[in-house]
Amino acid sequence: MSVQVGIRTFPLFINGKWEFSSNKETFDVKNPATGDIVARVSKGTKEDVDRAVKAAQLAFKNENWRDMHPKERAKILNAIAHQIVTHAEELAYLESVSSGGTIRRIAQSDILQMADLFQTMAKIVVEYPFSETLPVPPFPGPAHNFVWREPIGVCAAITPWNLPLVIATWKIAPALATGNTLVMKPASYTPISTLRLAELISQVVPPGVINVVTGSGGDVGEALINHPDVDKIAFTGSTEVGRHIMSQAAVTVKNTTLELGGKSPNILLDDADLSIALPGSLFGVFLHAGQLCESGTRLFVPDHLHDQVVEGLVDLTKTLKLGNPLDMTTDIGPVISNSQRDTIMSYIETGKQEGATLVCGGELATVPGCEGGYFIQPTIFTNVKNSMKIAQEEIFGPVLSVIRYSELDEVIEMANDSIYGLAAGVWTRDVNKAYAVVRKLQAGVVWINDWHMLRNDAPFGGYKQSGIGREMGKHSLDSYTQLKHVHTSLVPELHKRTYYQILFSNTDMNQ
Ligand code: NAP
Ligand code: MG
């Protein structure tokens, strides 16, 4: 038995203050690398959601916040970036011990990306067309018309466990850049880094602008998506829950952004430079133990390269080191939970039963010092048919399916034969060939000779059942604003308003 001391308790974060949930209950947050409890967190209720929404509503009514000049807002966004950088070590630690992400990735990539997102938004927001004037029509009917982009109101941000901090900032940055207020609902496996981030942000924004209610999707999530005073839902998670949210949002016609699952195709063309394509494809699928929504989980390989590619992939995969995510030398950490581990293992079993050939991994892994953790060996299947369950369903674990092809048309057909359309990739030395393929792929992002390269100034989101709307970049501000057209007549004389005669046929407008 291991004795644990100093387990921190996190209450809810409402109206700039820590508050316990109405029923005083808590739930445990575990480290997926060890199974140890790392924190206790308040289990929010419907009443807590009401309180948080009320606080967010009041904060939204504050004109100093809602109507702040973009230049002032840019200062706040930069101040948030500063908060993130100043507290990088603590945020990275909370993120790693709850999500199982390697500290190397979180410290060297996630935290920097988060700070950069707020800095990028600070630049974008001063250029953004919050008001646009339309041309004045000529006499006899001149008018002044303009279009305002106004914030939507109280936004519910519901986030998953794989990249809790990064995905939270994809919602926080555009929401705050445009004068909205937020109630966050982080995933139950990983709420602690979001809670601390909200506290840090609250030091530079008015109380109630950012709130966090932790608790289950069934209680807190449902209360948010059904709340009459929530104006927008920004959700990242599974397609299954996304479908449900969309149907619930219909009841009060809430503005909804959905970032959902993926089963992204990765296509090696016959002229691919294998010295880049092989490590690149493994980077594309095994980063964060395969728990990234845009992972390249289906690798399409031309027949004549197949054996050489598979041999190279297996050799390289064997160099990857599973370990404690807090160890800077670890390449791959655990998967998030014992139930997710069981789901992934059952997919591996399904792959074998479907007739795919297991050429690498396929077993649980034991990491010394992390015996209670949820580790799975990076796994490669060959002889996969695109119609198999392991090629159609999102496994969300370290499992790669290698699928052979002979003709280009055939591979494009298979690549698009999926309910998802989040990401895709092409490896080739011929840029013209690449663009011809890219144009035909149904995906919200396509990488040529690379993977996972998202940019804070570029849109990210899915085609088909991978979602609706885009995050990051100036496009994300469109998702957090609504358009108001304002018309001012410049015609004081009634008789010149000929269009009034459409109603007043019996009245002489010339008098
Ligand atoms: P999930 O089960 O859909 O959960 C996501 C969030 O929704 C969690 O906070 C969850 O709360 C909450 N939730 C669950 N049921 C709900 C309900 N009825 N009403 C409202 N909220 C509810 O997804 P996950 O298992 O955390 O994450 C993995 C999935 O996310 C994968 O499918 C992955 O592809 C997707 N993902 C997509 C992107 C993208 O940008 N497209 C990025 C990352 C991940 P609890 O944690 O309390 O259940
Ligand atoms: Mg889930």
Coordinates of C-alpha atoms and ligand atoms in Angstrom, one line a residue:
M1 CA 0.0 0.0 0.0
S2 CA 1.4 3.4 -0.9
V3 CA 0.8 6.2 1.6
Q4 CA -0.2 9.4 -0.1
V5 CA 0.2 12.8 1.5
G6 CA -0.7 16.3 0.5
I7 CA -3.5 15.6 -1.9
R8 CA -4.8 18.9 -3.0
T9 CA -8.6 19.6 -3.0
F10 CA -9.9 21.8 -5.8
P11 CA -13.4 23.4 -5.3
L12 CA -15.4 24.8 -8.2
F13 CA -14.3 28.2 -9.6
I14 CA -17.2 30.5 -9.7
N15 CA -17.3 34.3 -10.0
G16 CA -13.6 34.6 -9.3
K17 CA -13.7 32.5 -6.1
W18 CA -13.2 28.9 -5.1
E19 CA -16.5 27.4 -3.9
F20 CA -17.5 24.0 -2.8
S21 CA -20.3 22.2 -4.6
S22 CA -23.8 22.6 -3.2
N23 CA -23.7 19.0 -1.9
K24 CA -20.1 19.2 -0.7
E25 CA -19.2 16.0 -2.6
T26 CA -15.9 15.4 -4.3
F27 CA -14.4 12.9 -6.8
D28 CA -10.8 11.6 -7.1
V29 CA -8.5 12.5 -9.9
K30 CA -5.9 9.7 -10.6
N31 CA -2.5 9.7 -12.3
P32 CA -2.9 7.3 -15.2
A33 CA 0.8 6.5 -15.0
T34 CA 0.6 5.1 -11.4
G35 CA -3.1 4.8 -10.5
D36 CA -2.4 7.1 -7.5
I37 CA -4.9 9.8 -6.5
V38 CA -3.4 13.2 -7.3
A39 CA -6.3 15.5 -6.3
R40 CA -9.9 15.6 -5.0
V41 CA -12.2 17.8 -7.0
S42 CA -15.7 19.2 -6.2
K43 CA -18.5 17.2 -7.8
G44 CA -20.7 20.0 -9.3
T45 CA -24.5 19.9 -9.4
K46 CA -27.3 21.5 -11.4
E47 CA -27.5 24.2 -8.7
D48 CA -23.8 24.9 -9.1
V49 CA -24.2 25.2 -12.9
D50 CA -27.1 27.7 -12.2
R51 CA -24.8 29.8 -10.0
A52 CA -21.9 29.7 -12.5
V53 CA -24.2 30.6 -15.4
K54 CA -25.7 33.5 -13.3
A55 CA -22.2 34.8 -12.6
A56 CA -21.3 34.6 -16.3
Q57 CA -24.5 36.3 -17.3
L58 CA -23.9 39.2 -14.8
A59 CA -20.3 39.5 -16.1
F60 CA -21.6 39.6 -19.7
K61 CA -23.9 42.5 -18.8
N62 CA -21.0 44.5 -17.6
E63 CA -20.4 46.9 -20.6
N64 CA -16.8 47.5 -19.5
W65 CA -16.2 43.9 -20.4
R66 CA -18.6 43.4 -23.4
D67 CA -17.8 46.7 -25.2
M68 CA -14.1 46.9 -24.3
H69 CA -11.9 48.4 -27.1
P70 CA -10.0 45.6 -29.0
K71 CA -6.7 47.2 -28.1
E72 CA -7.6 46.9 -24.4
R73 CA -8.7 43.3 -25.0
A74 CA -5.3 42.6 -26.7
K75 CA -3.6 43.7 -23.5
I76 CA -5.6 41.3 -21.5
L77 CA -4.9 38.4 -23.9
N78 CA -1.2 39.2 -23.7
A79 CA -1.5 39.3 -19.9
I80 CA -3.0 35.8 -20.0
A81 CA 0.0 34.6 -22.1
H82 CA 2.2 36.1 -19.5
Q83 CA 0.3 34.2 -16.7
I84 CA 0.8 31.0 -18.6
V85 CA 4.5 31.4 -19.1
T86 CA 5.0 32.5 -15.5
H87 CA 3.2 29.5 -14.2
A88 CA 4.4 27.1 -16.9
E89 CA 6.0 24.6 -14.6
E90 CA 3.0 24.2 -12.3
L91 CA 0.5 24.0 -15.2
A92 CA 2.7 21.4 -17.0
Y93 CA 2.9 19.3 -13.9
L94 CA -0.8 19.4 -13.2
E95 CA -1.4 18.5 -16.9
S96 CA 1.0 15.6 -16.9
V97 CA 0.0 13.9 -13.7
S98 CA -3.7 13.9 -14.7
S99 CA -3.6 13.3 -18.4
G100 CA -0.6 11.1 -18.7
G101 CA 0.9 13.4 -21.3
T102 CA 4.7 13.4 -21.3
I103 CA 6.2 16.4 -19.5
R104 CA 8.6 16.7 -22.5
R105 CA 5.7 17.3 -24.9
I106 CA 3.7 19.5 -22.5
A107 CA 6.6 21.7 -21.4
Q108 CA 8.2 22.0 -24.9
S109 CA 5.1 22.2 -27.0
D110 CA 1.7 22.6 -25.3
I111 CA 2.6 25.4 -22.9
L112 CA 4.4 27.4 -25.6
Q113 CA 1.5 26.9 -28.0
M114 CA -1.0 28.0 -25.4
A115 CA 0.9 31.2 -24.6
D116 CA 1.4 31.8 -28.4
L117 CA -2.3 31.4 -29.0
F118 CA -3.2 34.3 -26.7
Q119 CA -0.5 36.4 -28.2
T120 CA -1.7 35.5 -31.7
M121 CA -5.3 36.4 -30.7
A122 CA -4.1 39.7 -29.3
K123 CA -2.8 40.6 -32.8
I124 CA -5.8 39.2 -34.6
V125 CA -8.3 41.0 -32.4
V126 CA -7.1 44.5 -33.2
E127 CA -7.5 43.7 -37.0
Y128 CA -10.8 41.9 -36.7
P129 CA -13.7 43.6 -38.5
F130 CA -15.9 44.3 -35.4
S131 CA -17.6 46.9 -37.4
E132 CA -17.9 47.3 -41.2
T133 CA -19.5 50.1 -43.1
L134 CA -21.4 49.2 -46.3
P135 CA -21.4 51.5 -49.3
V136 CA -24.0 54.3 -49.1
P137 CA -26.7 53.8 -51.8
P138 CA -27.2 56.7 -54.2
F139 CA -30.2 59.2 -54.1
P140 CA -33.1 59.0 -53.9
G141 CA -32.7 56.6 -51.0
P142 CA -29.4 57.1 -49.3
A143 CA -28.8 55.3 -46.0
H144 CA -26.0 54.5 -43.8
N145 CA -25.6 50.8 -43.1
F146 CA -23.0 49.0 -41.1
V147 CA -22.5 45.5 -39.6
W148 CA -21.4 45.0 -36.1
R149 CA -20.0 41.7 -34.8
E150 CA -21.2 41.3 -31.2
P151 CA -20.4 38.7 -28.6
I152 CA -22.9 35.8 -28.2
G153 CA -23.1 35.8 -24.4
V154 CA -22.6 33.0 -22.0
C155 CA -20.5 30.2 -23.6
A156 CA -20.4 26.6 -22.2
A157 CA -17.0 25.1 -23.0
I158 CA -17.0 21.3 -22.6
T159 CA -13.6 19.7 -23.1
P160 CA -12.0 16.2 -23.3
W161 CA -9.2 14.6 -21.3
N162 CA -6.5 14.1 -24.0
L163 CA -5.2 17.7 -24.2
P164 CA -7.1 19.4 -21.5
L165 CA -5.2 22.7 -21.4
V166 CA -4.6 23.2 -25.1
I167 CA -8.2 22.5 -26.0
A168 CA -9.5 24.7 -23.2
T169 CA -7.4 27.6 -24.6
W170 CA -8.8 27.0 -28.1
K171 CA -12.2 28.0 -26.5
I172 CA -11.1 30.5 -23.9
A173 CA -9.0 32.7 -26.3
P174 CA -11.6 33.5 -28.9
A175 CA -14.4 33.7 -26.4
L176 CA -12.5 36.4 -24.3
A177 CA -11.2 38.1 -27.4
T178 CA -14.7 38.9 -28.5
G179 CA -16.2 39.8 -25.1
N180 CA -18.1 36.7 -24.2
T181 CA -18.1 35.0 -20.8
L182 CA -17.5 31.3 -20.0
V183 CA -18.5 28.4 -18.0
M184 CA -16.0 25.5 -18.5
K185 CA -16.8 21.8 -17.9
P186 CA -13.5 19.9 -18.1
A187 CA -13.4 16.1 -18.5
S188 CA -13.7 14.3 -15.2
Y189 CA -10.3 12.5 -15.7
T190 CA -8.5 15.8 -16.1
P191 CA -10.1 18.8 -14.4
I192 CA -7.2 20.2 -12.3
S193 CA -5.1 22.0 -14.9
T194 CA -8.2 23.8 -16.3
L195 CA -9.2 24.9 -12.7
R196 CA -5.7 26.4 -12.1
L197 CA -5.7 28.0 -15.5
A198 CA -9.0 29.6 -14.8
E199 CA -7.8 31.0 -11.5
L200 CA -4.7 32.4 -13.3
I201 CA -6.9 34.0 -16.0
S202 CA -9.3 35.4 -13.4
Q203 CA -6.4 37.6 -12.1
V204 CA -6.6 39.6 -15.3
V205 CA -10.3 39.6 -16.1
P206 CA -13.4 40.7 -14.1
P207 CA -15.0 38.1 -11.8
G208 CA -17.5 35.9 -13.5
V209 CA -15.9 36.1 -17.0
I210 CA -14.4 32.6 -16.5
N211 CA -16.0 30.0 -14.3
V212 CA -15.3 26.2 -14.0
V213 CA -17.8 23.7 -12.8
T214 CA -16.3 20.2 -12.5
G215 CA -18.4 17.0 -12.3
S216 CA -19.8 14.4 -14.7
G217 CA -21.0 14.9 -18.2
G218 CA -24.3 13.4 -17.2
D219 CA -24.9 16.0 -14.5
V220 CA -22.9 19.1 -15.1
G221 CA -22.6 18.7 -18.9
E222 CA -26.3 18.0 -19.3
A223 CA -27.2 21.0 -17.0
L224 CA -25.1 23.2 -19.2
I225 CA -26.3 22.1 -22.6
N226 CA -29.9 22.4 -21.5
H227 CA -29.6 25.6 -19.6
P228 CA -31.9 28.3 -21.0
D229 CA -29.3 31.1 -20.2
V230 CA -26.4 29.4 -22.0
D231 CA -26.1 31.1 -25.4
K232 CA -23.4 28.9 -27.0
I233 CA -21.9 25.5 -26.6
A234 CA -18.3 24.9 -27.6
F235 CA -17.7 21.1 -27.4
T236 CA -14.6 19.0 -28.0
G237 CA -15.0 15.2 -27.5
S238 CA -16.5 12.1 -29.1
T239 CA -18.8 12.1 -32.0
E240 CA -21.3 10.2 -30.0
V241 CA -21.6 12.9 -27.3
G242 CA -21.4 15.6 -30.0
R243 CA -24.5 14.2 -31.7
H244 CA -26.3 14.2 -28.4
I245 CA -25.3 17.8 -27.7
M246 CA -26.4 18.9 -31.2
S247 CA -29.8 17.4 -30.6
Q248 CA -30.2 19.0 -27.1
A249 CA -28.9 22.4 -28.4
A250 CA -31.8 22.3 -30.9
V251 CA -34.3 22.8 -28.1
T252 CA -33.2 26.4 -27.4
V253 CA -31.4 26.8 -30.7
K254 CA -28.0 27.4 -29.2
N255 CA -25.1 28.4 -31.3
T256 CA -22.9 25.2 -31.3
T257 CA -19.3 24.4 -32.3
L258 CA -18.3 20.8 -32.3
E259 CA -14.8 19.3 -32.6
L260 CA -15.3 15.6 -32.7
G261 CA -13.5 12.3 -33.5
G262 CA -11.3 11.2 -36.4
K263 CA -9.9 8.3 -38.2
S264 CA -7.4 10.2 -40.3
P265 CA -5.9 8.6 -43.5
N266 CA -2.2 8.9 -44.1
I267 CA -1.2 8.2 -47.7
L268 CA 2.3 7.2 -48.8
L269 CA 2.6 7.9 -52.5
D270 CA 5.1 5.7 -54.5
D271 CA 7.7 8.4 -54.6
A272 CA 7.6 9.2 -50.9
D273 CA 10.9 9.8 -49.1
L274 CA 10.8 7.0 -46.7
S275 CA 13.5 8.4 -44.5
I276 CA 11.0 11.2 -43.5
A277 CA 7.7 9.4 -44.1
L278 CA 8.4 6.5 -41.7
P279 CA 9.3 8.5 -38.6
G280 CA 6.7 11.1 -39.7
S281 CA 3.9 8.5 -39.8
L282 CA 4.8 7.1 -36.4
F283 CA 5.0 10.6 -35.0
G284 CA 1.5 11.0 -36.6
V285 CA 0.0 8.0 -34.8
F286 CA 1.9 7.3 -31.6
L287 CA 2.3 10.8 -30.1
H288 CA 0.5 10.9 -26.8
A289 CA -0.1 7.1 -27.0
G290 CA -2.4 7.7 -30.0
Q291 CA -4.8 9.8 -28.0
L292 CA -4.9 12.8 -30.4
C293 CA -8.1 13.3 -32.4
E294 CA -6.2 14.1 -35.6
S295 CA -3.8 11.1 -35.3
G296 CA -3.0 9.3 -38.6
T297 CA -4.4 6.0 -37.7
R298 CA -4.9 4.5 -41.2
L299 CA -1.6 4.3 -43.2
F300 CA -2.1 3.6 -46.9
V301 CA 1.0 2.0 -48.5
P302 CA 1.5 1.2 -52.2
D303 CA 1.9 -2.6 -52.8
H304 CA 5.5 -2.5 -54.0
L305 CA 6.7 -0.5 -50.9
H306 CA 4.6 -2.5 -48.4
D307 CA 7.2 -4.9 -47.0
Q308 CA 10.0 -2.4 -46.8
V309 CA 7.7 0.1 -45.1
V310 CA 6.4 -2.3 -42.5
E311 CA 9.8 -3.5 -41.7
G312 CA 11.0 0.0 -41.2
L313 CA 8.0 1.0 -39.1
V314 CA 8.4 -2.0 -36.8
D315 CA 12.1 -1.4 -36.3
L316 CA 11.5 2.3 -35.4
T317 CA 8.6 1.5 -33.1
K318 CA 10.8 -0.7 -31.1
T319 CA 13.0 2.3 -30.3
L320 CA 10.1 4.1 -28.6
K321 CA 10.4 4.2 -24.8
L322 CA 7.4 3.7 -22.7
G323 CA 7.7 5.3 -19.2
N324 CA 6.7 7.6 -16.5
P325 CA 5.5 10.8 -18.2
L326 CA 7.3 12.9 -15.7
D327 CA 10.6 11.4 -16.9
M328 CA 12.1 13.7 -19.6
T329 CA 13.4 10.6 -21.5
T330 CA 9.9 9.0 -21.9
D331 CA 8.6 8.9 -25.4
I332 CA 5.1 7.3 -24.7
G333 CA 3.1 7.5 -21.5
P334 CA 0.0 5.6 -20.4
V335 CA -3.5 5.8 -21.8
I336 CA -5.9 7.7 -19.7
S337 CA -7.7 5.1 -17.7
N338 CA -8.2 1.4 -17.0
S339 CA -11.5 1.5 -18.9
Q340 CA -9.9 3.1 -22.0
R341 CA -7.1 0.6 -21.7
D342 CA -9.7 -2.2 -21.8
T343 CA -11.5 -0.6 -24.8
I344 CA -8.2 -0.4 -26.7
M345 CA -7.3 -4.0 -25.9
S346 CA -10.7 -5.2 -27.1
Y347 CA -10.1 -3.3 -30.4
I348 CA -6.8 -5.1 -30.7
E349 CA -8.6 -8.4 -30.1
T350 CA -11.2 -7.4 -32.7
G351 CA -8.4 -6.7 -35.2
K352 CA -7.0 -10.2 -34.8
Q353 CA -10.5 -11.7 -35.2
E354 CA -11.1 -9.7 -38.3
G355 CA -8.1 -11.2 -39.9
A356 CA -5.5 -8.4 -39.7
T357 CA -1.9 -9.4 -38.9
L358 CA -0.4 -8.1 -35.7
V359 CA 3.3 -7.3 -36.5
C360 CA 4.2 -5.2 -33.5
G361 CA 3.0 -4.7 -29.9
G362 CA -0.6 -5.7 -29.1
E363 CA 0.1 -6.3 -25.4
L364 CA -0.1 -4.4 -22.2
A365 CA 3.2 -3.0 -21.0
T366 CA 4.7 -2.8 -17.6
V367 CA 6.8 0.2 -16.6
P368 CA 9.1 -0.2 -13.5
G369 CA 7.9 2.2 -10.8
C370 CA 4.6 2.6 -12.5
E371 CA 3.1 -0.8 -11.9
G372 CA -0.4 0.7 -11.3
G373 CA -0.4 2.6 -14.7
Y374 CA -2.3 1.9 -17.9
F375 CA 0.4 1.2 -20.5
I376 CA -0.1 -0.4 -23.9
Q377 CA 2.7 -1.3 -26.3
P378 CA 2.6 0.7 -29.6
T379 CA 0.8 -1.7 -31.9
I380 CA 0.8 -2.1 -35.7
F381 CA -1.6 -4.2 -37.8
T382 CA -1.0 -5.1 -41.4
N383 CA -3.3 -6.7 -43.9
V384 CA -6.0 -4.4 -42.7
K385 CA -9.0 -3.8 -45.0
N386 CA -10.5 -0.4 -44.9
S387 CA -13.9 -1.9 -44.1
M388 CA -12.7 -3.6 -40.9
K389 CA -13.9 -2.2 -37.6
I390 CA -10.3 -1.3 -36.6
A391 CA -10.1 0.9 -39.7
Q392 CA -13.5 2.5 -39.3
E393 CA -13.9 3.2 -35.6
E394 CA -11.9 5.6 -33.5
I395 CA -9.7 3.5 -31.1
F396 CA -8.0 6.5 -29.4
G397 CA -5.0 4.4 -28.5
P398 CA -1.6 3.5 -29.9
V399 CA -2.8 1.3 -32.7
L400 CA -1.8 1.8 -36.4
S401 CA -3.6 0.0 -39.3
V402 CA -1.5 -0.5 -42.4
I403 CA -3.7 -0.8 -45.6
R404 CA -2.2 -1.7 -49.0
Y405 CA -3.3 -0.1 -52.3
S406 CA -2.3 -0.3 -55.9
E407 CA -4.0 2.6 -57.7
L408 CA -4.2 6.3 -56.7
D409 CA -8.0 6.4 -57.4
E410 CA -8.5 3.4 -55.1
V411 CA -6.6 5.0 -52.2
I412 CA -8.4 8.3 -52.4
E413 CA -11.7 6.4 -52.4
M414 CA -10.6 4.4 -49.3
A415 CA -9.2 7.5 -47.5
N416 CA -12.6 9.2 -47.8
D417 CA -14.6 6.1 -46.9
S418 CA -15.1 7.1 -43.3
I419 CA -17.7 9.0 -41.3
Y420 CA -14.9 11.2 -40.2
G421 CA -13.0 14.0 -41.9
L422 CA -10.7 15.7 -39.4
A423 CA -7.2 15.4 -40.8
A424 CA -5.2 13.6 -43.6
G425 CA -1.7 13.4 -44.9
V426 CA 0.2 12.7 -48.1
W427 CA 3.9 11.8 -48.4
T428 CA 5.5 12.5 -51.8
R429 CA 8.5 14.3 -53.5
D430 CA 6.2 15.8 -56.1
V431 CA 4.3 18.8 -54.9
N432 CA 1.9 18.8 -57.9
K433 CA 0.9 15.2 -57.2
A434 CA 0.4 16.2 -53.6
Y435 CA -2.0 19.0 -54.3
A436 CA -4.0 16.9 -56.7
V437 CA -4.5 14.4 -53.9
V438 CA -5.1 17.0 -51.2
R439 CA -7.9 18.6 -53.3
K440 CA -9.8 15.3 -53.3
L441 CA -9.4 14.5 -49.6
Q442 CA -12.3 15.2 -47.3
A443 CA -10.6 16.7 -44.3
G444 CA -10.3 19.9 -42.4
V445 CA -6.5 19.8 -42.4
V446 CA -4.1 18.1 -44.7
W447 CA -0.4 17.7 -44.1
I448 CA 2.1 17.2 -46.9
N449 CA 5.3 15.4 -45.7
D450 CA 4.4 16.1 -42.0
W451 CA 1.9 15.5 -39.3
H452 CA 0.3 17.3 -36.2
M453 CA 1.3 20.7 -37.5
L454 CA -1.5 23.0 -36.3
R455 CA -1.0 26.7 -36.2
N456 CA -2.6 29.2 -33.9
D457 CA -3.4 31.5 -36.9
A458 CA -4.9 28.7 -39.0
P459 CA -8.4 27.2 -38.7
F460 CA -8.8 23.7 -37.2
G461 CA -11.9 21.6 -37.4
G462 CA -13.6 18.7 -39.2
Y463 CA -15.4 17.8 -42.4
K464 CA -18.3 15.3 -42.2
Q465 CA -19.0 13.8 -38.7
S466 CA -15.7 15.3 -37.3
G467 CA -17.5 18.4 -36.4
I468 CA -19.0 21.8 -37.2
G469 CA -17.1 25.1 -37.0
R470 CA -13.4 26.0 -36.7
E471 CA -11.1 26.8 -33.8
M472 CA -8.0 29.0 -33.7
G473 CA -7.1 31.8 -36.1
K474 CA -9.4 34.6 -37.1
H475 CA -12.0 32.1 -38.2
S476 CA -12.6 31.1 -34.5
L477 CA -13.7 34.7 -33.8
D478 CA -16.5 34.2 -36.3
S479 CA -17.8 31.3 -34.1
Y480 CA -17.9 33.6 -31.0
T481 CA -19.6 36.6 -32.5
Q482 CA -23.0 37.2 -34.1
L483 CA -23.8 39.8 -36.8
K484 CA -26.0 42.8 -36.4
H485 CA -26.9 44.9 -39.4
V486 CA -27.8 48.5 -38.5
H487 CA -29.6 50.8 -40.9
T488 CA -29.9 54.6 -40.6
S489 CA -32.0 56.4 -43.1
L490 CA -30.5 59.5 -44.6
V491 CA -33.9 60.6 -46.2
P492 CA -35.7 63.0 -43.9
E493 CA -38.5 63.8 -46.4
L494 CA -41.4 61.4 -46.2
H495 CA -42.4 61.9 -49.8
K496 CA -39.0 60.6 -51.0
R497 CA -39.5 57.3 -49.2
T498 CA -41.3 55.7 -52.2
Y499 CA -41.1 52.3 -50.6
Y500 CA -43.6 53.4 -47.9
Q501 CA -46.2 53.5 -50.6
I502 CA -46.1 49.7 -50.6
L503 CA -48.3 49.9 -47.5
F504 CA -49.8 53.4 -47.7
S505 CA -51.5 53.2 -51.2
N506 CA -54.4 55.4 -50.1
T507 CA -52.3 58.2 -48.4
D508 CA -50.7 61.0 -50.3
M509 CA -47.1 61.0 -49.2
N510 CA -46.4 64.4 -50.9
Q511 CA -48.2 66.4 -48.3
Ligands
NAP1 P1 -16.3 12.5 -24.5 O1 -16.6 11.2 -23.7 O2 -17.2 12.8 -25.6 O3 -16.3 13.6 -23.4 C1 -15.9 15.0 -23.7 C2 -16.5 15.9 -22.7 O4 -18.0 15.8 -22.7 C3 -16.2 15.5 -21.2 O5 -16.0 16.7 -20.5 C4 -17.4 14.8 -20.8 O6 -17.6 14.7 -19.4 C5 -18.5 15.5 -21.4 N1 -19.8 14.8 -21.6 C6 -20.0 13.5 -21.6 N2 -21.3 13.2 -21.7 C7 -21.9 14.4 -21.8 C8 -23.3 14.9 -21.9 N3 -24.3 14.0 -22.0 N4 -23.6 16.2 -22.0 C9 -22.6 17.1 -21.9 N5 -21.3 16.8 -21.8 C10 -20.9 15.5 -21.7 O7 -14.9 12.5 -25.1 P2 -13.5 12.0 -24.3 O8 -13.7 10.6 -24.1 O9 -13.3 12.9 -23.1 O10 -12.4 12.4 -25.4 C11 -12.1 11.6 -26.5 C12 -12.8 12.1 -27.7 O11 -12.6 13.5 -28.0 C13 -12.3 11.4 -28.9 O12 -13.4 11.0 -29.7 C14 -11.5 12.4 -29.7 O13 -11.4 12.2 -31.1 C15 -12.3 13.6 -29.4 N6 -11.4 14.8 -29.5 C16 -11.6 15.6 -30.6 C17 -10.8 16.7 -30.8 C18 -11.0 17.7 -31.9 O14 -10.5 18.8 -31.9 N7 -11.7 17.3 -33.0 C19 -9.7 17.0 -29.9 C20 -9.5 16.1 -28.9 C21 -10.4 15.0 -28.7 P3 -17.0 13.5 -18.5 O15 -15.5 13.5 -18.6 O16 -17.4 13.9 -17.1 O17 -17.6 12.3 -19.0
MG2 MG -15.6 9.6 -22.6

